[in-house]
Short mmCIF file of C-alpha atoms in Angstrom, two decimals:
data_model
loop_
_atom_site.label_atom_id
_atom_site.label_comp_id
_atom_site.label_asym_id
_atom_site.label_seq_id
_atom_site.Cartn_x
_atom_site.Cartn_y
_atom_site.Cartn_z
CA MET A 1 31.45 -9.88 51.44
CA LYS A 2 28.19 -7.93 51.49
CA ARG A 3 25.96 -7.95 48.41
CA THR A 4 23.36 -5.20 47.94
CA SER A 5 21.00 -5.16 44.96
CA THR A 6 19.15 -1.98 44.03
CA LYS A 7 17.68 -0.26 40.96
CA LEU A 8 18.84 2.60 38.77
CA ALA A 9 16.42 5.33 37.64
CA ASP A 10 15.49 3.47 34.45
CA GLY A 11 14.89 0.16 36.22
CA ARG A 12 18.21 -1.53 35.49
CA GLU A 13 19.73 -3.59 38.28
CA LEU A 14 22.77 -2.31 40.21
CA ILE A 15 24.64 -4.54 42.66
CA TYR A 16 27.24 -3.36 45.17
CA TYR A 17 29.85 -5.78 46.55
CA ASP A 18 31.48 -4.52 49.74
CA LEU A 19 34.23 -5.78 52.01
CA ASP A 20 32.59 -3.92 54.90
CA GLU A 21 29.53 -5.89 56.03
CA SER A 22 28.08 -2.71 57.57
CA ALA A 23 28.15 -0.71 54.32
CA GLU A 24 24.82 1.01 53.59
CA ARG A 25 23.87 1.23 49.93
CA ASP A 26 20.61 3.19 49.92
CA THR A 27 21.61 6.17 47.74
CA VAL A 28 18.88 6.83 45.17
CA ASP A 29 19.65 7.38 41.48
CA ARG A 30 18.09 10.80 40.88
CA ARG A 31 18.75 11.04 37.16
CA ALA A 32 15.82 11.50 34.80
CA LEU A 33 16.43 8.50 32.56
CA GLU A 34 14.15 7.03 29.97
CA ALA A 35 13.74 3.28 29.95
CA VAL A 36 16.40 1.44 27.98
CA ASP A 37 15.20 0.91 24.41
CA SER A 38 17.39 -1.86 23.04
CA HIS A 39 16.26 -4.61 20.72
CA PRO A 40 19.25 -6.75 19.79
CA GLU A 41 18.54 -9.43 17.25
CA LEU A 42 20.19 -12.82 16.82
CA ARG A 43 20.77 -13.96 13.26
CA LEU A 44 22.17 -17.32 12.24
CA ASP A 45 24.99 -17.29 9.68
CA LEU A 46 23.84 -20.20 7.54
CA ALA A 47 27.29 -20.56 5.97
CA THR A 48 29.06 -21.23 9.28
CA GLY A 49 26.33 -22.09 11.77
CA ASP A 50 27.44 -19.21 14.03
CA TRP A 51 25.07 -16.79 15.72
CA VAL A 52 25.63 -13.08 15.02
CA THR A 53 24.13 -10.35 17.22
CA ILE A 54 22.74 -7.27 15.49
CA ALA A 55 22.78 -4.41 18.04
CA SER A 56 22.56 -1.15 16.10
CA HIS A 57 21.51 0.83 19.19
CA ARG A 58 25.08 0.57 20.47
CA GLN A 59 26.18 3.23 17.98
CA GLY A 60 24.94 5.82 20.49
CA ARG A 61 26.93 4.63 23.50
CA VAL A 62 29.30 6.91 25.42
CA HIS A 63 32.65 7.22 23.64
CA HIS A 64 35.80 8.41 25.44
CA PRO A 65 34.22 10.99 27.74
CA PRO A 66 36.43 13.40 29.73
CA THR A 67 37.43 12.19 33.18
CA ASP A 68 34.98 14.50 34.95
CA ALA A 69 32.12 12.96 32.94
CA CYS A 70 33.04 9.30 33.38
CA PRO A 71 29.83 7.29 33.89
CA LEU A 72 31.65 4.64 35.97
CA CYS A 73 33.05 6.95 38.65
CA PRO A 74 31.05 7.47 41.86
CA SER A 75 28.48 10.27 41.89
CA GLY A 76 29.37 13.46 43.68
CA GLY A 77 29.83 17.21 43.40
CA GLY A 78 26.51 17.60 41.60
CA ARG A 79 27.47 15.03 38.96
CA HIS A 80 25.41 11.87 38.66
CA SER A 81 26.86 8.70 37.14
CA GLU A 82 25.79 5.08 36.75
CA ILE A 83 26.89 4.59 40.37
CA PRO A 84 24.72 6.78 42.69
CA ALA A 85 26.94 6.19 45.73
CA ALA A 86 29.79 8.56 46.63
CA ASP A 87 32.19 5.61 46.82
CA TYR A 88 32.20 1.86 46.23
CA ASP A 89 34.39 -1.24 46.34
CA VAL A 90 33.00 -3.23 43.37
CA ALA A 91 29.81 -2.40 41.49
CA VAL A 92 27.96 -4.34 38.80
CA PHE A 93 25.07 -3.02 36.73
CA GLU A 94 23.09 -3.85 33.62
CA ASN A 95 24.64 -2.22 30.57
CA ARG A 96 22.58 0.68 29.20
CA PHE A 97 23.79 -0.21 25.69
CA PRO A 98 23.69 -4.00 25.77
CA SER A 99 24.62 -6.35 22.96
CA LEU A 100 22.30 -8.91 24.58
CA ALA A 101 19.09 -8.12 26.45
CA GLY A 102 15.66 -9.46 27.32
CA ARG A 103 14.98 -12.86 25.77
CA VAL A 104 18.37 -12.83 24.04
CA GLY A 105 20.59 -12.75 27.13
CA ARG A 106 21.99 -10.00 29.32
CA CYS A 107 25.06 -7.75 29.48
CA GLU A 108 26.53 -6.32 32.67
CA VAL A 109 29.34 -3.90 33.50
CA VAL A 110 31.72 -4.73 36.37
CA CYS A 111 33.50 -1.74 37.93
CA PHE A 112 36.59 -3.08 39.70
CA THR A 113 37.27 0.04 41.78
CA SER A 114 36.00 3.59 42.25
CA GLU A 115 39.50 4.95 41.44
CA HIS A 116 39.34 6.27 37.87
CA GLY A 117 43.09 6.28 37.25
CA ALA A 118 43.77 2.82 38.63
CA SER A 119 43.84 -0.56 36.89
CA PHE A 120 43.11 -4.12 37.98
CA ALA A 121 46.84 -4.61 38.56
CA ASP A 122 46.75 -1.81 41.15
CA LEU A 123 44.26 -3.65 43.36
CA THR A 124 45.26 -5.28 46.61
CA GLU A 125 44.82 -9.04 46.87
CA GLU A 126 41.81 -8.44 49.13
CA ARG A 127 40.14 -6.23 46.52
CA ALA A 128 41.00 -8.65 43.69
CA ARG A 129 39.41 -11.43 45.75
CA LEU A 130 36.27 -9.30 46.03
CA VAL A 131 36.13 -9.01 42.22
CA LEU A 132 36.48 -12.80 42.02
CA GLU A 133 33.54 -13.14 44.44
CA ALA A 134 31.49 -10.76 42.28
CA TRP A 135 32.30 -12.77 39.12
CA THR A 136 31.32 -15.94 40.97
CA ASP A 137 28.08 -14.51 42.28
CA ARG A 138 27.07 -13.19 38.87
CA THR A 139 27.95 -16.54 37.25
CA GLU A 140 25.69 -18.35 39.69
CA ARG A 141 22.78 -15.94 39.34
CA LEU A 142 22.92 -15.41 35.59
CA SER A 143 23.27 -19.13 34.95
CA SER A 144 19.87 -19.57 36.59
CA PHE A 145 18.15 -17.17 34.18
CA PRO A 146 15.81 -18.87 31.67
CA GLY A 147 17.43 -19.24 28.27
CA VAL A 148 21.00 -18.48 29.38
CA GLU A 149 23.45 -21.05 28.01
CA GLN A 150 26.83 -19.62 29.06
CA VAL A 151 28.17 -16.87 31.34
CA TYR A 152 31.29 -15.10 30.10
CA CYS A 153 33.27 -12.73 32.38
CA PHE A 154 35.98 -10.67 30.67
CA GLU A 155 37.98 -7.46 30.68
CA ASN A 156 39.08 -5.36 27.72
CA ARG A 157 41.91 -3.00 28.68
CA GLY A 158 43.34 -0.28 26.44
CA VAL A 159 42.25 1.82 23.48
CA GLU A 160 44.06 -0.64 21.19
CA ILE A 161 41.45 -3.21 22.19
CA GLY A 162 38.61 -0.79 21.46
CA VAL A 163 37.82 0.30 25.02
CA THR A 164 35.67 3.46 25.06
CA LEU A 165 35.70 4.10 28.84
CA ALA A 166 39.04 4.51 30.63
CA HIS A 167 37.72 3.60 34.09
CA PRO A 168 38.91 0.12 35.20
CA HIS A 169 36.04 -2.20 34.40
CA GLY A 170 35.06 -5.44 32.75
CA GLN A 171 31.91 -6.99 31.39
CA ILE A 172 29.77 -10.09 31.75
CA TYR A 173 27.76 -11.58 28.89
CA ALA A 174 25.00 -14.09 29.58
CA PHE A 175 24.74 -15.78 26.19
CA PRO A 176 21.48 -17.40 25.04
CA PHE A 177 23.58 -19.67 22.83
CA VAL A 178 26.93 -21.46 23.01
CA PRO A 179 29.52 -19.13 21.38
CA PRO A 180 31.60 -20.51 18.49
CA ARG A 181 34.89 -20.84 20.39
CA THR A 182 33.22 -22.80 23.18
CA ALA A 183 31.39 -25.00 20.68
CA LYS A 184 34.71 -25.79 18.98
CA MET A 185 36.30 -26.64 22.34
CA ILE A 186 33.42 -28.99 23.17
CA ALA A 187 33.80 -30.82 19.87
CA VAL A 188 37.57 -31.21 20.26
CA ALA A 189 37.28 -32.27 23.92
CA ASP A 190 34.64 -34.87 23.08
CA THR A 191 36.84 -36.30 20.34
CA HIS A 192 39.83 -36.33 22.68
CA ARG A 193 37.84 -38.31 25.25
CA ALA A 194 36.70 -40.81 22.60
CA VAL A 195 40.21 -41.32 21.23
CA THR A 196 42.35 -41.22 24.40
CA GLY A 197 39.91 -41.88 27.21
CA GLY A 198 41.23 -38.79 29.01
CA ASN A 199 40.11 -35.21 29.50
CA LEU A 200 41.57 -32.73 27.03
CA PHE A 201 42.08 -29.89 29.51
CA GLU A 202 43.58 -32.07 32.22
CA ASP A 203 46.01 -33.39 29.62
CA LEU A 204 46.84 -29.87 28.37
CA LEU A 205 47.62 -28.75 31.90
CA ALA A 206 49.71 -31.83 32.65
CA GLU A 207 51.65 -31.42 29.40
CA ALA A 208 52.33 -27.72 30.09
CA ARG A 209 53.48 -28.41 33.65
CA ALA A 210 55.82 -31.11 32.36
CA ALA A 211 57.16 -28.84 29.59
CA THR A 212 58.47 -26.26 32.05
CA SER A 213 59.77 -24.01 29.26
CA ARG A 214 56.23 -22.66 28.84
CA VAL A 215 55.30 -22.30 32.53
CA VAL A 216 55.19 -18.69 33.75
CA LEU A 217 53.93 -19.13 37.33
CA ALA A 218 53.15 -22.22 39.38
CA GLY A 219 51.37 -22.30 42.71
CA GLU A 220 49.83 -24.93 44.92
CA HIS A 221 46.42 -24.69 43.24
CA TRP A 222 47.00 -22.82 39.94
CA THR A 223 49.45 -22.85 37.05
CA ALA A 224 49.94 -20.12 34.44
CA PHE A 225 51.49 -21.19 31.15
CA VAL A 226 51.83 -20.16 27.52
CA PRO A 227 49.92 -22.66 25.35
CA TYR A 228 51.87 -24.79 22.87
CA ALA A 229 50.02 -23.25 19.90
CA ALA A 230 49.50 -19.72 21.25
CA ARG A 231 47.65 -17.50 18.81
CA TRP A 232 48.74 -14.17 20.31
CA PRO A 233 52.31 -12.82 20.77
CA TYR A 234 51.98 -12.93 24.56
CA GLU A 235 49.21 -15.26 25.70
CA VAL A 236 48.93 -16.95 29.10
CA HIS A 237 46.37 -19.50 30.29
CA LEU A 238 45.70 -19.79 34.02
CA TYR A 239 44.27 -23.15 35.14
CA PRO A 240 43.25 -24.47 38.55
CA HIS A 241 44.92 -27.84 39.11
CA ARG A 242 41.54 -29.40 39.88
CA ARG A 243 39.20 -29.47 36.90
CA VAL A 244 35.93 -27.64 37.60
CA PRO A 245 33.26 -26.38 35.18
CA ASP A 246 32.97 -22.79 36.42
CA LEU A 247 33.85 -20.26 39.10
CA THR A 248 31.13 -21.43 41.48
CA HIS A 249 32.95 -24.76 42.02
CA LEU A 250 36.29 -23.33 43.24
CA THR A 251 37.30 -24.16 46.80
CA GLN A 252 38.26 -21.54 49.38
CA ALA A 253 41.92 -22.49 49.01
CA GLU A 254 41.73 -21.99 45.22
CA ARG A 255 39.98 -18.64 45.67
CA THR A 256 42.60 -17.52 48.16
CA GLU A 257 45.57 -18.28 45.90
CA PHE A 258 44.07 -16.86 42.70
CA PRO A 259 44.34 -13.08 43.39
CA GLY A 260 48.07 -13.09 44.03
CA MET A 261 48.86 -15.09 40.91
CA TYR A 262 46.54 -13.10 38.68
CA LEU A 263 47.83 -9.74 39.91
CA GLU A 264 51.41 -10.88 39.32
CA LEU A 265 50.53 -11.90 35.74
CA LEU A 266 48.93 -8.52 35.02
CA ARG A 267 51.93 -6.67 36.46
CA ARG A 268 54.31 -8.74 34.35
CA PHE A 269 52.30 -7.87 31.25
CA ASP A 270 52.73 -4.18 32.10
CA ARG A 271 56.50 -4.64 32.48
CA LEU A 272 56.94 -6.59 29.23
CA PHE A 273 57.48 -3.73 26.83
CA ARG A 274 59.12 -1.32 29.23
CA GLN A 275 62.03 -3.74 29.10
CA GLU A 276 62.27 -2.89 25.39
CA GLY A 277 62.89 0.78 26.01
CA GLU A 278 59.40 2.17 26.59
CA PRO A 279 59.38 4.95 29.21
CA ALA A 280 57.90 4.10 32.61
CA GLN A 281 54.98 6.44 31.94
CA ALA A 282 54.11 4.69 28.66
CA ALA A 283 50.54 3.52 28.19
CA PRO A 284 49.85 0.25 30.03
CA THR A 285 49.88 -2.95 28.01
CA PRO A 286 46.54 -3.49 26.28
CA TYR A 287 45.03 -6.88 26.97
CA ILE A 288 41.95 -9.07 26.98
CA SER A 289 41.33 -11.28 30.00
CA ALA A 290 38.69 -13.95 29.44
CA TRP A 291 37.16 -16.55 31.74
CA HIS A 292 36.15 -19.74 29.93
CA GLN A 293 33.37 -21.55 31.75
CA ALA A 294 31.33 -24.58 30.78
CA PRO A 295 27.89 -23.85 29.28
CA ARG A 296 24.67 -25.14 30.79
CA THR A 297 24.52 -28.16 28.50
CA GLY A 298 27.06 -30.12 26.49
CA GLY A 299 30.19 -28.91 28.25
CA GLU A 300 30.89 -31.80 30.60
CA GLU A 301 34.45 -32.16 29.27
CA LEU A 302 35.29 -28.44 29.57
CA ALA A 303 37.42 -26.91 32.33
CA LEU A 304 37.31 -23.49 33.91
CA HIS A 305 40.35 -21.43 32.94
CA LEU A 306 41.36 -17.85 32.26
CA GLU A 307 43.00 -16.73 29.02
CA LEU A 308 45.03 -13.50 29.14
CA PHE A 309 46.59 -12.03 26.00
CA THR A 310 47.80 -8.79 24.48
CA VAL A 311 47.53 -7.49 20.93
CA ARG A 312 50.95 -5.86 21.30
CA ARG A 313 53.83 -7.88 19.81
CA SER A 314 56.65 -5.49 20.72
CA ALA A 315 57.09 -1.92 21.91
CA GLY A 316 55.17 0.27 19.47
CA LYS A 317 53.93 -2.63 17.33
CA LEU A 318 50.51 -4.28 17.39
CA LYS A 319 49.32 -7.66 16.19
CA PHE A 320 46.61 -6.87 13.66
CA LEU A 321 44.04 -9.45 12.64
CA ALA A 322 44.43 -8.93 8.93
CA GLY A 323 43.58 -11.05 5.91
CA VAL A 324 44.65 -14.47 7.15
CA GLU A 325 43.26 -14.13 10.68
CA SER A 326 40.09 -12.15 9.94
CA GLY A 327 39.38 -13.65 6.56
CA MET A 328 40.15 -17.29 7.29
CA ASP A 329 40.34 -17.47 11.10
CA SER A 330 43.86 -18.90 10.73
CA PHE A 331 46.31 -17.32 13.17
CA VAL A 332 49.98 -16.56 12.53
CA ASN A 333 52.02 -15.80 15.66
CA ASP A 334 55.17 -13.67 15.43
CA VAL A 335 56.53 -14.75 18.84
CA ALA A 336 57.45 -18.34 19.74
CA PRO A 337 55.47 -19.50 22.80
CA GLU A 338 58.64 -20.65 24.57
CA ALA A 339 60.23 -17.21 24.00
CA ALA A 340 57.10 -15.47 25.27
CA ALA A 341 57.13 -17.58 28.44
CA ALA A 342 60.82 -16.82 29.00
CA ARG A 343 60.17 -13.07 28.69
CA LEU A 344 57.28 -13.26 31.13
CA ARG A 345 59.44 -15.12 33.62
CA ALA A 346 62.24 -12.60 33.19
CA VAL A 347 60.10 -9.57 34.08
CA ALA A 348 59.26 -10.90 37.55
CA SER A 349 59.07 -8.37 40.38
#
């Protein structure tokens, strides 16, 4: 992998990740851009102890542009995008409309491919491995920034999730605080250690592997399973068998096996609802894919893992976070986890 860091016209960082070590990335961003003027503010919700980010400048971000105006496609034909080069493998840049910036963290956009009409599931294993290397590199570098507590790599896919750009991409948030879900995991894991003497996540993985009814895929170094108390209709957690805090600690063998398993999971998600009568050309399954990594401090009991889930509960029906979920943060799942795992096994290639 070759990593090339450069600057966009407004001073934001752009990083190219290339499979070809000889790739030259010296194309200049010739747009006339004003400096990014974003001033997100962190406010503490005194009733819950959770931090809330106020980022009103994001109201002006690009919203569903036509394909020929996509800001994530390569530049060319007289059109200039966020990527000055005429082609790229993987590109990462600072978000022009960040939720977090300056002394309150950082937000980055990860473009998985230059192909506008593709998706992550369309990547080859070699290209998916390159994305993994980009996530790992950004985790290492952002974790070293002053004030950053946790690095969160994720992908939102589909308009049902709220995606405003169709180009295949994800995001990375460098949080200046420990987000609520991670803080809750830390508290539960610490209690689990005190009560049982074991690690919560090692025990969850062992229990899932023993209860084979919820296992979707199992490899030499990774296992994908539906959690016992899944919150979403179709939710899969992907764990390395060896507990590590973040992506930077994976071995070469673990990195090599990951792309094939992850791509197979994404492709199974896309086949889920076509089995229910959706036409082959139906919109791909919307999903959120989220890497959970240990924060800088206090997360010694946490384990790196990926959580993949869809808001679709059946063909043509979505799982809405209504009164119970949004109002009380108490989930109700319409699909039994064992049934979800069986469906995901059944739609194998």
